[in-house]
Coordinates of C-alpha atoms and ligand atoms in Angstrom, one line a residue:
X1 CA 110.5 72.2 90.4
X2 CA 113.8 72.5 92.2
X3 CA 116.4 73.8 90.4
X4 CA 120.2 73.1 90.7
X5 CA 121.8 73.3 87.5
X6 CA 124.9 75.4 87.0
X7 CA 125.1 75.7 83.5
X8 CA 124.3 79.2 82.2
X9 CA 125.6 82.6 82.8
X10 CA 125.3 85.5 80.1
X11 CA 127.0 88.9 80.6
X12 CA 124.7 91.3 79.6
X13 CA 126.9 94.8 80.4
X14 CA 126.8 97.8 83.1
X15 CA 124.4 97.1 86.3
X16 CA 123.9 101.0 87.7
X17 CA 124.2 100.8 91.3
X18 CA 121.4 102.6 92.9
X19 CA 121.2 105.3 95.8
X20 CA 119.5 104.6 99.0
X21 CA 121.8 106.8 101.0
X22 CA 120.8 108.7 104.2
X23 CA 120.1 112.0 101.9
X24 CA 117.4 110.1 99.8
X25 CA 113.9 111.4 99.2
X26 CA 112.6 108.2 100.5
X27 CA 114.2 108.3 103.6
X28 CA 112.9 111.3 104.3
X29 CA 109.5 110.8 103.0
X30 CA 109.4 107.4 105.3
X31 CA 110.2 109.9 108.4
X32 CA 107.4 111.6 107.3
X33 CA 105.1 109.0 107.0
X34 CA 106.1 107.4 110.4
X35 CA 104.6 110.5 111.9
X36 CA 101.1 110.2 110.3
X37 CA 100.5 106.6 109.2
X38 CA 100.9 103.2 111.5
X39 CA 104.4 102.2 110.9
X40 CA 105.2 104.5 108.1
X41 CA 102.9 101.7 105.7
X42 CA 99.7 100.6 104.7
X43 CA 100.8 97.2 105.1
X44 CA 103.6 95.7 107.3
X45 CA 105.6 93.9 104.8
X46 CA 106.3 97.3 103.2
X47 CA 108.2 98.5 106.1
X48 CA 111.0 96.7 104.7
X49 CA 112.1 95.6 108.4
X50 CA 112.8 91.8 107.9
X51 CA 115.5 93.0 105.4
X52 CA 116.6 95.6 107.3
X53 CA 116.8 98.3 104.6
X54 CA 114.7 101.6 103.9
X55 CA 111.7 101.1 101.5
X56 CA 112.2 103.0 98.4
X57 CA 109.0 105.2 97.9
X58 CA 107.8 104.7 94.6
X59 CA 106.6 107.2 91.8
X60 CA 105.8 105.3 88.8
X61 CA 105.7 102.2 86.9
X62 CA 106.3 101.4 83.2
X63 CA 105.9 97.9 81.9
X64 CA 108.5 95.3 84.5
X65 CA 109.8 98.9 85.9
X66 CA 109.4 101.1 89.1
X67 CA 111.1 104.2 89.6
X68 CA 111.6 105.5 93.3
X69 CA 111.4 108.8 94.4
X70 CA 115.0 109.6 94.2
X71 CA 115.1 108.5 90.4
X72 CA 116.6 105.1 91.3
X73 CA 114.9 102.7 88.5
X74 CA 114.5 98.9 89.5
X75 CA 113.1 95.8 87.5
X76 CA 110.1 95.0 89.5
X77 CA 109.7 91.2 90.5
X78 CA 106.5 91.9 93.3
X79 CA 104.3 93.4 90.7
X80 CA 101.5 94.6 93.2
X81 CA 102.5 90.8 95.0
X82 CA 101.6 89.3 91.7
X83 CA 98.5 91.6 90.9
X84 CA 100.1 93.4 87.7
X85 CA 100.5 90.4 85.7
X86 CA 100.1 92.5 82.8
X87 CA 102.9 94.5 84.0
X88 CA 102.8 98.6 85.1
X89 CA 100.1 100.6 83.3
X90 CA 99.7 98.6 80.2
X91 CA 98.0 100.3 77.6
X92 CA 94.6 98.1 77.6
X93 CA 94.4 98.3 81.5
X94 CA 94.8 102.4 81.9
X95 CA 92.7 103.2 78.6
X96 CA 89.5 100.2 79.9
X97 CA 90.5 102.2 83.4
X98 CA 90.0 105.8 82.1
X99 CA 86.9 105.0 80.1
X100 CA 85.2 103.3 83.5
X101 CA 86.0 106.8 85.5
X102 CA 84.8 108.8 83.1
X103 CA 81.1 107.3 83.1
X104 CA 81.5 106.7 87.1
X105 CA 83.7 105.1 89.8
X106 CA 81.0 103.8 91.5
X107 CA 77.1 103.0 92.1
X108 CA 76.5 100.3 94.3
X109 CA 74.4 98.9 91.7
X110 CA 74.5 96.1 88.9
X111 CA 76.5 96.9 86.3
X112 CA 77.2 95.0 82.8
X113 CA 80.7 94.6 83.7
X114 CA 80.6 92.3 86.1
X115 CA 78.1 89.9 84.3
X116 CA 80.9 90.3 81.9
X117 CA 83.7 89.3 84.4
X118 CA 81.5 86.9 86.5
X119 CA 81.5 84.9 83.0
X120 CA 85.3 85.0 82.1
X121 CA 85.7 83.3 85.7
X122 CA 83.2 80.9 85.2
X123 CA 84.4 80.2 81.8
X124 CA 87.9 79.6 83.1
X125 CA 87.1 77.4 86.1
X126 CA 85.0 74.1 85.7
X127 CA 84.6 73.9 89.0
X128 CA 82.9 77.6 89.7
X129 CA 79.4 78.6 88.2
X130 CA 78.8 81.5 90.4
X131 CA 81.2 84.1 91.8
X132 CA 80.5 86.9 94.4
X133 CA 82.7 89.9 94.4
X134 CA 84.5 91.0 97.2
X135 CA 87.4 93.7 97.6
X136 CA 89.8 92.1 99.0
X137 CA 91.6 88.4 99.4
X138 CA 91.1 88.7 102.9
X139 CA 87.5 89.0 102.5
X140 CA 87.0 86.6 100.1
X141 CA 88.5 84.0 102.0
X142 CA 86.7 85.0 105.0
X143 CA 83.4 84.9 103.0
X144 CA 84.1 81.5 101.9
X145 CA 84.7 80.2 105.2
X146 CA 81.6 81.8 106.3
X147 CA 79.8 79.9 103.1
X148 CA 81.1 76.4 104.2
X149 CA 80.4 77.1 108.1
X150 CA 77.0 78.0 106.6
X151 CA 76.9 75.0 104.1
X152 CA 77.6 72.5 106.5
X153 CA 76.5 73.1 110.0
X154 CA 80.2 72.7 111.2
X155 CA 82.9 74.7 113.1
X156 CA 85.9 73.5 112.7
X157 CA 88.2 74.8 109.7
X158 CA 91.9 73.4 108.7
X159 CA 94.5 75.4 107.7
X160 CA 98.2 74.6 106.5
X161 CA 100.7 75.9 108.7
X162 CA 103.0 78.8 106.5
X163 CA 99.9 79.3 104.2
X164 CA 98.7 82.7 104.5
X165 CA 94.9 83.3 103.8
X166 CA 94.5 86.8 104.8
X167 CA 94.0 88.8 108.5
X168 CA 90.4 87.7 109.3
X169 CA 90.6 86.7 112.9
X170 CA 90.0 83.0 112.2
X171 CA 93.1 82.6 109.5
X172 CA 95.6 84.6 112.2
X173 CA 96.4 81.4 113.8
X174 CA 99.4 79.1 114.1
X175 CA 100.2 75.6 115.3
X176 CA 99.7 74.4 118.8
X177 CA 102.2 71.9 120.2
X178 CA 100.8 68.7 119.6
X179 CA 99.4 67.5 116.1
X180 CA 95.6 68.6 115.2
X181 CA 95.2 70.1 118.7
X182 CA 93.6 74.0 119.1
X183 CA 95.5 76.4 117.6
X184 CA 97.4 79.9 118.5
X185 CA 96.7 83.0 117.7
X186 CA 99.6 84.3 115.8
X187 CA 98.3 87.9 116.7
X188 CA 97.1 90.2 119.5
X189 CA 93.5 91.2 119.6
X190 CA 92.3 87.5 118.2
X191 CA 90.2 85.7 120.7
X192 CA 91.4 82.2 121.8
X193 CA 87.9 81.2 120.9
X194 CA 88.1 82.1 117.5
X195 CA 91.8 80.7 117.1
X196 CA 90.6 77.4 118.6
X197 CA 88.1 77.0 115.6
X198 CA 91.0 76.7 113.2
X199 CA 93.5 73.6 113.6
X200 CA 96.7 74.5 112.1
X201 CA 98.9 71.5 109.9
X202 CA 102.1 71.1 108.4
X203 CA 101.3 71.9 104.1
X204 CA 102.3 68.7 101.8
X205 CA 102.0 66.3 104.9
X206 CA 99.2 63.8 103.9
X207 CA 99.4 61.6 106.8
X208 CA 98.6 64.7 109.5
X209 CA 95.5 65.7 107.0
X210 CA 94.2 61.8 107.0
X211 CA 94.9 62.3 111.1
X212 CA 93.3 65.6 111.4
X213 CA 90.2 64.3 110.4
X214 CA 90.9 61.4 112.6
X215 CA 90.3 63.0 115.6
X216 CA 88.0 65.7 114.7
X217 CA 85.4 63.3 113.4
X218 CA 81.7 65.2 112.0
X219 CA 83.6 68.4 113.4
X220 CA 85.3 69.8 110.0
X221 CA 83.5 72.0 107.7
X222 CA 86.7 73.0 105.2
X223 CA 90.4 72.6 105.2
X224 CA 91.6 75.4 103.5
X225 CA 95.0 75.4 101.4
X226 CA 97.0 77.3 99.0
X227 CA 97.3 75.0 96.2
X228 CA 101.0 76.1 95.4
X229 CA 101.9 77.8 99.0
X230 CA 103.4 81.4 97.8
X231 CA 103.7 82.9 101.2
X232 CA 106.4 80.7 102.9
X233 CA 108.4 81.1 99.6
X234 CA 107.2 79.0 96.7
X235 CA 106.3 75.6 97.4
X236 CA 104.5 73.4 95.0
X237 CA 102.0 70.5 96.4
X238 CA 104.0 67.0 96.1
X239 CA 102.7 64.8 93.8
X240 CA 98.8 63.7 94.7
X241 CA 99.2 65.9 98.1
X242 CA 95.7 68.4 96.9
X243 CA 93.5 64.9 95.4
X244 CA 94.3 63.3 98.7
X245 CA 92.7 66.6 100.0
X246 CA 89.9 66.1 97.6
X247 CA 89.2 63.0 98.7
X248 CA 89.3 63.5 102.5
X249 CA 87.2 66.4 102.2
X250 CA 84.5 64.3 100.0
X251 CA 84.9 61.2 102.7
X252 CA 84.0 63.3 105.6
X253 CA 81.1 66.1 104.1
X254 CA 83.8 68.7 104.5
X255 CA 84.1 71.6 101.9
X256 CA 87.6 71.9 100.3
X257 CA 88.9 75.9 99.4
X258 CA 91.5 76.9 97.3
X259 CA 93.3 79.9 98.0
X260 CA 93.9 80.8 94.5
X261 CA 94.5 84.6 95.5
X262 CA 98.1 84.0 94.2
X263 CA 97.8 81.6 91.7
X264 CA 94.4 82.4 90.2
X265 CA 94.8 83.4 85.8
X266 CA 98.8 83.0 86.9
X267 CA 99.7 79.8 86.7
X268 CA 97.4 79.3 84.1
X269 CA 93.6 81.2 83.2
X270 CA 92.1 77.9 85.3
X271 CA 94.7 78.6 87.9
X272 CA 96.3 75.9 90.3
X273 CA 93.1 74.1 89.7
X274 CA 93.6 73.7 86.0
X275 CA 97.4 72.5 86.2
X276 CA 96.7 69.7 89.2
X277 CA 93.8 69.0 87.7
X278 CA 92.2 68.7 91.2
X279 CA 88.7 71.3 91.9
X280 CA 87.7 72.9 94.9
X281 CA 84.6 73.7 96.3
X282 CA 84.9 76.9 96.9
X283 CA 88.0 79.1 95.2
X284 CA 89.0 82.1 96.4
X285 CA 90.7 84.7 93.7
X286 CA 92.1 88.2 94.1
X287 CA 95.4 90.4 93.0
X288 CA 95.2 89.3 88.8
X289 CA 91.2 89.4 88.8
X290 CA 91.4 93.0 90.0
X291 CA 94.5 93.9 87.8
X292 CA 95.7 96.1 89.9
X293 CA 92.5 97.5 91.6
X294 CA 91.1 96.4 94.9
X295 CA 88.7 93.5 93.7
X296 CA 88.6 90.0 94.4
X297 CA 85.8 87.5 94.3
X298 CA 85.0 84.0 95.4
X299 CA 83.2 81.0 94.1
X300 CA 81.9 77.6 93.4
X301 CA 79.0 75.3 91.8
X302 CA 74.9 77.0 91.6
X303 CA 74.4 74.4 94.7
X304 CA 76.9 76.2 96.7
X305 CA 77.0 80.0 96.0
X306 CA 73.0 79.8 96.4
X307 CA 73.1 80.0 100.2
X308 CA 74.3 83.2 99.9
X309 CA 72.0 86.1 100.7
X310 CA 69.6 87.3 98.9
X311 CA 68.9 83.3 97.8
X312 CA 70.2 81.5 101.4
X313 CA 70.7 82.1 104.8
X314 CA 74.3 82.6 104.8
X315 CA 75.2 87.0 104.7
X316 CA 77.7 88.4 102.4
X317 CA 77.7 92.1 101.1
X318 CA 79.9 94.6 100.2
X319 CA 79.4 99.2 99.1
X320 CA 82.5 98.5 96.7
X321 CA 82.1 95.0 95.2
X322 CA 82.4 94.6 91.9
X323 CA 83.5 98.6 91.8
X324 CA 82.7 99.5 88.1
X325 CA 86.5 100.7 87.5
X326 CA 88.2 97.1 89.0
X327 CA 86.0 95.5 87.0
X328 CA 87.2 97.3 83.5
X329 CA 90.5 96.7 84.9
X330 CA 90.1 93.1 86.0
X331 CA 88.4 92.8 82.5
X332 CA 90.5 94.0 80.2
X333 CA 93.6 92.1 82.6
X334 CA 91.4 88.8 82.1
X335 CA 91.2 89.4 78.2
X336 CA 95.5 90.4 77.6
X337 CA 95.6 86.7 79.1
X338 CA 93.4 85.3 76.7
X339 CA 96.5 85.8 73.8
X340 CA 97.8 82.7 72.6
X341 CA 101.2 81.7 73.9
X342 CA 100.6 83.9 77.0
X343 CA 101.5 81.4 79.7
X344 CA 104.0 79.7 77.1
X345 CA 106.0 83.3 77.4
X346 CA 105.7 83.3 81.4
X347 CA 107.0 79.8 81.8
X348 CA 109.9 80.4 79.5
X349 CA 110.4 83.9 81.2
X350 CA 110.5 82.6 84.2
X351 CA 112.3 79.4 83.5
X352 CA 115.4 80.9 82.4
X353 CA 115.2 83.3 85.4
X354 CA 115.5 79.9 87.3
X355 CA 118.3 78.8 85.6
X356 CA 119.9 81.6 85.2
X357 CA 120.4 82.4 88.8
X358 CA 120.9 78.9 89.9
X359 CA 123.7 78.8 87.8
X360 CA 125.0 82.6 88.8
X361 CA 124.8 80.8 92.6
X362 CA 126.2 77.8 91.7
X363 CA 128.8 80.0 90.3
X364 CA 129.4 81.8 93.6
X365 CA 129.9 78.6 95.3
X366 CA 126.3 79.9 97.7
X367 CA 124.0 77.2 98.1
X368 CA 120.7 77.9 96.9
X369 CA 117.3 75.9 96.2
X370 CA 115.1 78.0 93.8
X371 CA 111.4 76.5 94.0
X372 CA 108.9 77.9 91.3
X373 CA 105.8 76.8 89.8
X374 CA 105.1 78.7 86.4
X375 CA 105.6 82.6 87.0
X376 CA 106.0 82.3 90.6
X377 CA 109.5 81.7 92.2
X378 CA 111.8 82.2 95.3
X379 CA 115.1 81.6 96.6
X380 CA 116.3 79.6 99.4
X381 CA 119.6 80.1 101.0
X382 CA 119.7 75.5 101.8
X383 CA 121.1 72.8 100.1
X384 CA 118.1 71.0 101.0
X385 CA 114.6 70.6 99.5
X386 CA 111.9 73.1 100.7
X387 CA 108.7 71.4 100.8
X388 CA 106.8 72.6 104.1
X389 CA 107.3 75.8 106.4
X390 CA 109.6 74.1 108.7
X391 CA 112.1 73.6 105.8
X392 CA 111.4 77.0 104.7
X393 CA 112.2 78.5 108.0
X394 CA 115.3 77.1 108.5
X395 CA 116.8 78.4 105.1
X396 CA 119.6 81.2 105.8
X397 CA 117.9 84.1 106.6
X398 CA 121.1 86.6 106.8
X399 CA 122.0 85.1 103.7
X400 CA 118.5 86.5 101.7
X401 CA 118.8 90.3 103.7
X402 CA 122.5 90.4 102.1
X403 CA 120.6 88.8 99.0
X404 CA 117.8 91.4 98.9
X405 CA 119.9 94.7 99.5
X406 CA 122.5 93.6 96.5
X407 CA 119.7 93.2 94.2
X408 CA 118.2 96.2 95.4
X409 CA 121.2 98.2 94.7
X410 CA 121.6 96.3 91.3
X411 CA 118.6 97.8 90.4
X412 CA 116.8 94.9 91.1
X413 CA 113.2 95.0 93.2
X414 CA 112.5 91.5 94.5
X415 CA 110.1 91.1 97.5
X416 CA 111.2 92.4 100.6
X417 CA 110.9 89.0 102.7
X418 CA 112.6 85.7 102.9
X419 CA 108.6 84.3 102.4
X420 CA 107.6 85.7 99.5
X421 CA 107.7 85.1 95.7
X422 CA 108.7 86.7 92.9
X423 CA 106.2 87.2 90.7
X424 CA 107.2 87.0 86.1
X425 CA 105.2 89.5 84.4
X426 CA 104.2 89.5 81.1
X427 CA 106.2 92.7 80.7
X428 CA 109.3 90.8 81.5
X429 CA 111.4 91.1 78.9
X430 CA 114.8 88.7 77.9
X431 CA 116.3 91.8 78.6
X432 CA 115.1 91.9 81.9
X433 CA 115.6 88.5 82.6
X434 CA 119.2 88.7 81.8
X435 CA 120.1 91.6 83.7
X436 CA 118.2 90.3 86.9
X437 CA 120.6 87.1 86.1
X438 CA 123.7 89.1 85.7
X439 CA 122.4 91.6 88.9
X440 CA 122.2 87.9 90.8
X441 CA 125.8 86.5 90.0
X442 CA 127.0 89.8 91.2
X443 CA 125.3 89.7 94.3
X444 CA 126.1 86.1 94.9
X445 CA 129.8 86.7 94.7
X446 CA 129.2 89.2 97.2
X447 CA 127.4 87.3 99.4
X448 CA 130.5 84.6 99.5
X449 CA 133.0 87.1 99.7
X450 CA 130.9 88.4 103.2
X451 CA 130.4 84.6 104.2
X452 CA 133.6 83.0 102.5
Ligands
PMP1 N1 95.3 84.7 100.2 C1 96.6 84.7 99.7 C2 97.1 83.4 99.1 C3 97.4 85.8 99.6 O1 98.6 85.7 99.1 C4 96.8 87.0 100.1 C5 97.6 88.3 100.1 N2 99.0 88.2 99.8 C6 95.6 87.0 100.6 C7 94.8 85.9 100.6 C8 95.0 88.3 101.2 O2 94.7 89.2 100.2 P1 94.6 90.7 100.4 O3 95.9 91.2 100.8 O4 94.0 91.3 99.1 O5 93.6 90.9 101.5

């Protein structure tokens, strides 16, 4: 869906501008961390450094809010990067939570609630019977790459260049120069062996994934791809881009995996899958299926998941999987999005997010593309289309850092990077929605007044 209407704007009163001054809490507290922890972060993104602004450290959540540190309060559009779909500490997830804790946090043993869990996914998804839990996206996808090397005797694996799977070695790869030729690594410490086992293509392009398979003939045992790509920005498949996936994958005895770590119970509770109304083999799920806990799971038909130890050949274990207080959380997550008119409310929520700051840019006289598939959206600084990385890449970057630190100082949290989505909660509110719009006109104008 891309967006260009510039027909609503609604004043909605006093924005308070927020303090991230050189005194704040959180500049001293990222100092601190600096000294003790890799980069001052658990994980780069958080760093802040593609924006070029300190990270606020964060205290709490309530519902679509985060308060910092230094008492700065912001409506939160990165949710746990998407996880909280329910929104911060909602009353079902912390009391399911609590009453997990109290009987354990963990056994390394079978418990009921993942029998439980295991059959809301299979319930939701026709095309899974049998999950296995994992604790992380990154593993599960580099579990199910394991499971289709495994199912079909073959190396090779395709990826979509922009589409992030995760840091296993084999997913840290980009393009090489020529079409369907070896890949790069895209980080130190990744063997050129292991790069080379991944061929890396442009996402939506179906004539380089009929070519792929071309030239790697009896050599490709999965192409995996993000159904709706939510880490080069949002970008939804063009029209019959993931069946002509399908089909190649069928033609040639490959296995196809969806990423659904993003879009999995988001877009709707049968994910990408459901909306496309293509399946995968194998899907991969994470963030909403641990509701805000570290769990994540992958899976597929009986057939498949079977040659999986103990039943098959191919290994896959884990001390925290299916942890028994991610799985009350991931439970009771599963069950709030089981409500009628659930997804209804996050398609309206974030549709008039959409058009309310396409107009505020349209307004500005910036030129903007917002892309967004249900709850997820971003915002390009191009007049043109954004289908593939290249076009995402060549958006205005100085134009989202000047974007980012007005919201922020709005009182507005969206992700910290030109390449990620904003994620709708469920906790969104019109409220919110409207201030975010009125927070976005404001920063617009400011943007054209820099650039103007
Ligand atoms: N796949 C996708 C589509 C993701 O967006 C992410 C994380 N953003 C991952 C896999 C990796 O998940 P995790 O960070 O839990 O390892």
């Amino acid at each position: 869906m891309f967006a260009t209407a510039c027909n609503y704007f609604k004043n909605t009163g006093e924005i308070m501008m927020q303090k991230n001054n050189s005194e704040s809490k959180s500049r001293a507290a990222f100092e601190r961390a600096a000294r003790v922890i890799a980069g001052g972060v658990n994980s780069p993104v958080r760093a802040y450094r593609s924006v070029g602004v300190q990270p606020p450290f964060i205290e709490r959540g309530n519902g679509a809010k985060i308060y910092d540190i230094d008492g700065n309060a912001y409506i939160d559009y990165v949710c746990s990067w998407g996880a909280l779909i329910a929104g911060h500490g909602h009353p079902a997830v912390i009391e399911a939570v609590r009453k997990a804790a109290e009987k354990g946090t963990s056994f390394g043993a079978p418990t009921l609630g993942e029998v439980e869990l295991a059959e809301k996914i299979a319930g939701a998804y026709r095309s899974i019977d049998k999950i296995r839990m994992v604790s992380s996206g990154t593993e599960a996808v580099m579990s199910a790459v394991r499971l289709a090397r495994g199912r079909t005797g073959k190396d090779l694996i395709v990826k979509m260049e922009g589409c992030y799977h995760g840091h296993s070695d084999g997913m840290l790869v980009s393009a090489g120069s020529g079409l369907a030729e070896s890949s790069l690594a895209s980080s130190a410490g990744v063997p050129e062996q292991i790069a080379s086992a991944t061929v890396v293509i442009p996402y939506n392009d179906v004539a380089a994934a009929r070519a792929v398979f071309g030239m790697h003939i009896d050599k490709i045992a999965a192409v995996i791809v993000e159904p709706v790509a939510a880490n080069m920005g949002v970008i939804p498949p063009a029209d019959g881009y993931l069946q002509e996936l399908r089909n190649l994958c069928d033609r040639n005895n490959a296995v196809l995996i969806f990423d659904e770590v993003i879009t999995g119970f988001r877009l709707a509770r049968g994910g990408a899958q459901e909306v496309y109304g293509v399946e995968a083999d194998i899907t991969c799920l994470g963030k909403i299926i641990g509701g805000g806990l570290p769990a994540a799971a992958f899976g597929g038909s009986t057939e498949i998941m079977d040659e999986l130890a103990p039943d098959g050949p191919v290994y896959q274990a884990g001390t925290l999987s299916g942890n028994p207080v991610a799985v009350a959380a991931a439970n009771a997550t599963v069950d709030l999005l089981c409500g009628n008119g659930v997804y209804e409310g996050l398609e309206a929520s974030a549709g008039l997010l959409e058009e309310g700051l396409s107009a505020a840019a349209c307004k500005a006289g910036v030129p903007v593309r917002i892309n967004r598939a249900g709850s997820l959206l971003s915002v390009f600084f191009t007049e043109r289309p954004v289908r593939n990385f290249a076009e995402a890449k060549s958006a205005d970057i100085k134009q989202f850092k000047r974007y980012f630190s007005q919201m922020l100082s709005h009182g507005i949290y969206p992700a910290p990077s030109a390449f990620e989505a904003m994620f709708v909660s469920i906790a969104h509110s019109r409220e919110d929605i409207e201030r975010t719009i009125e927070a976005g006109e404001r920063s617009f104008e400011a943007i054209n007044a820099v650039s103007g």
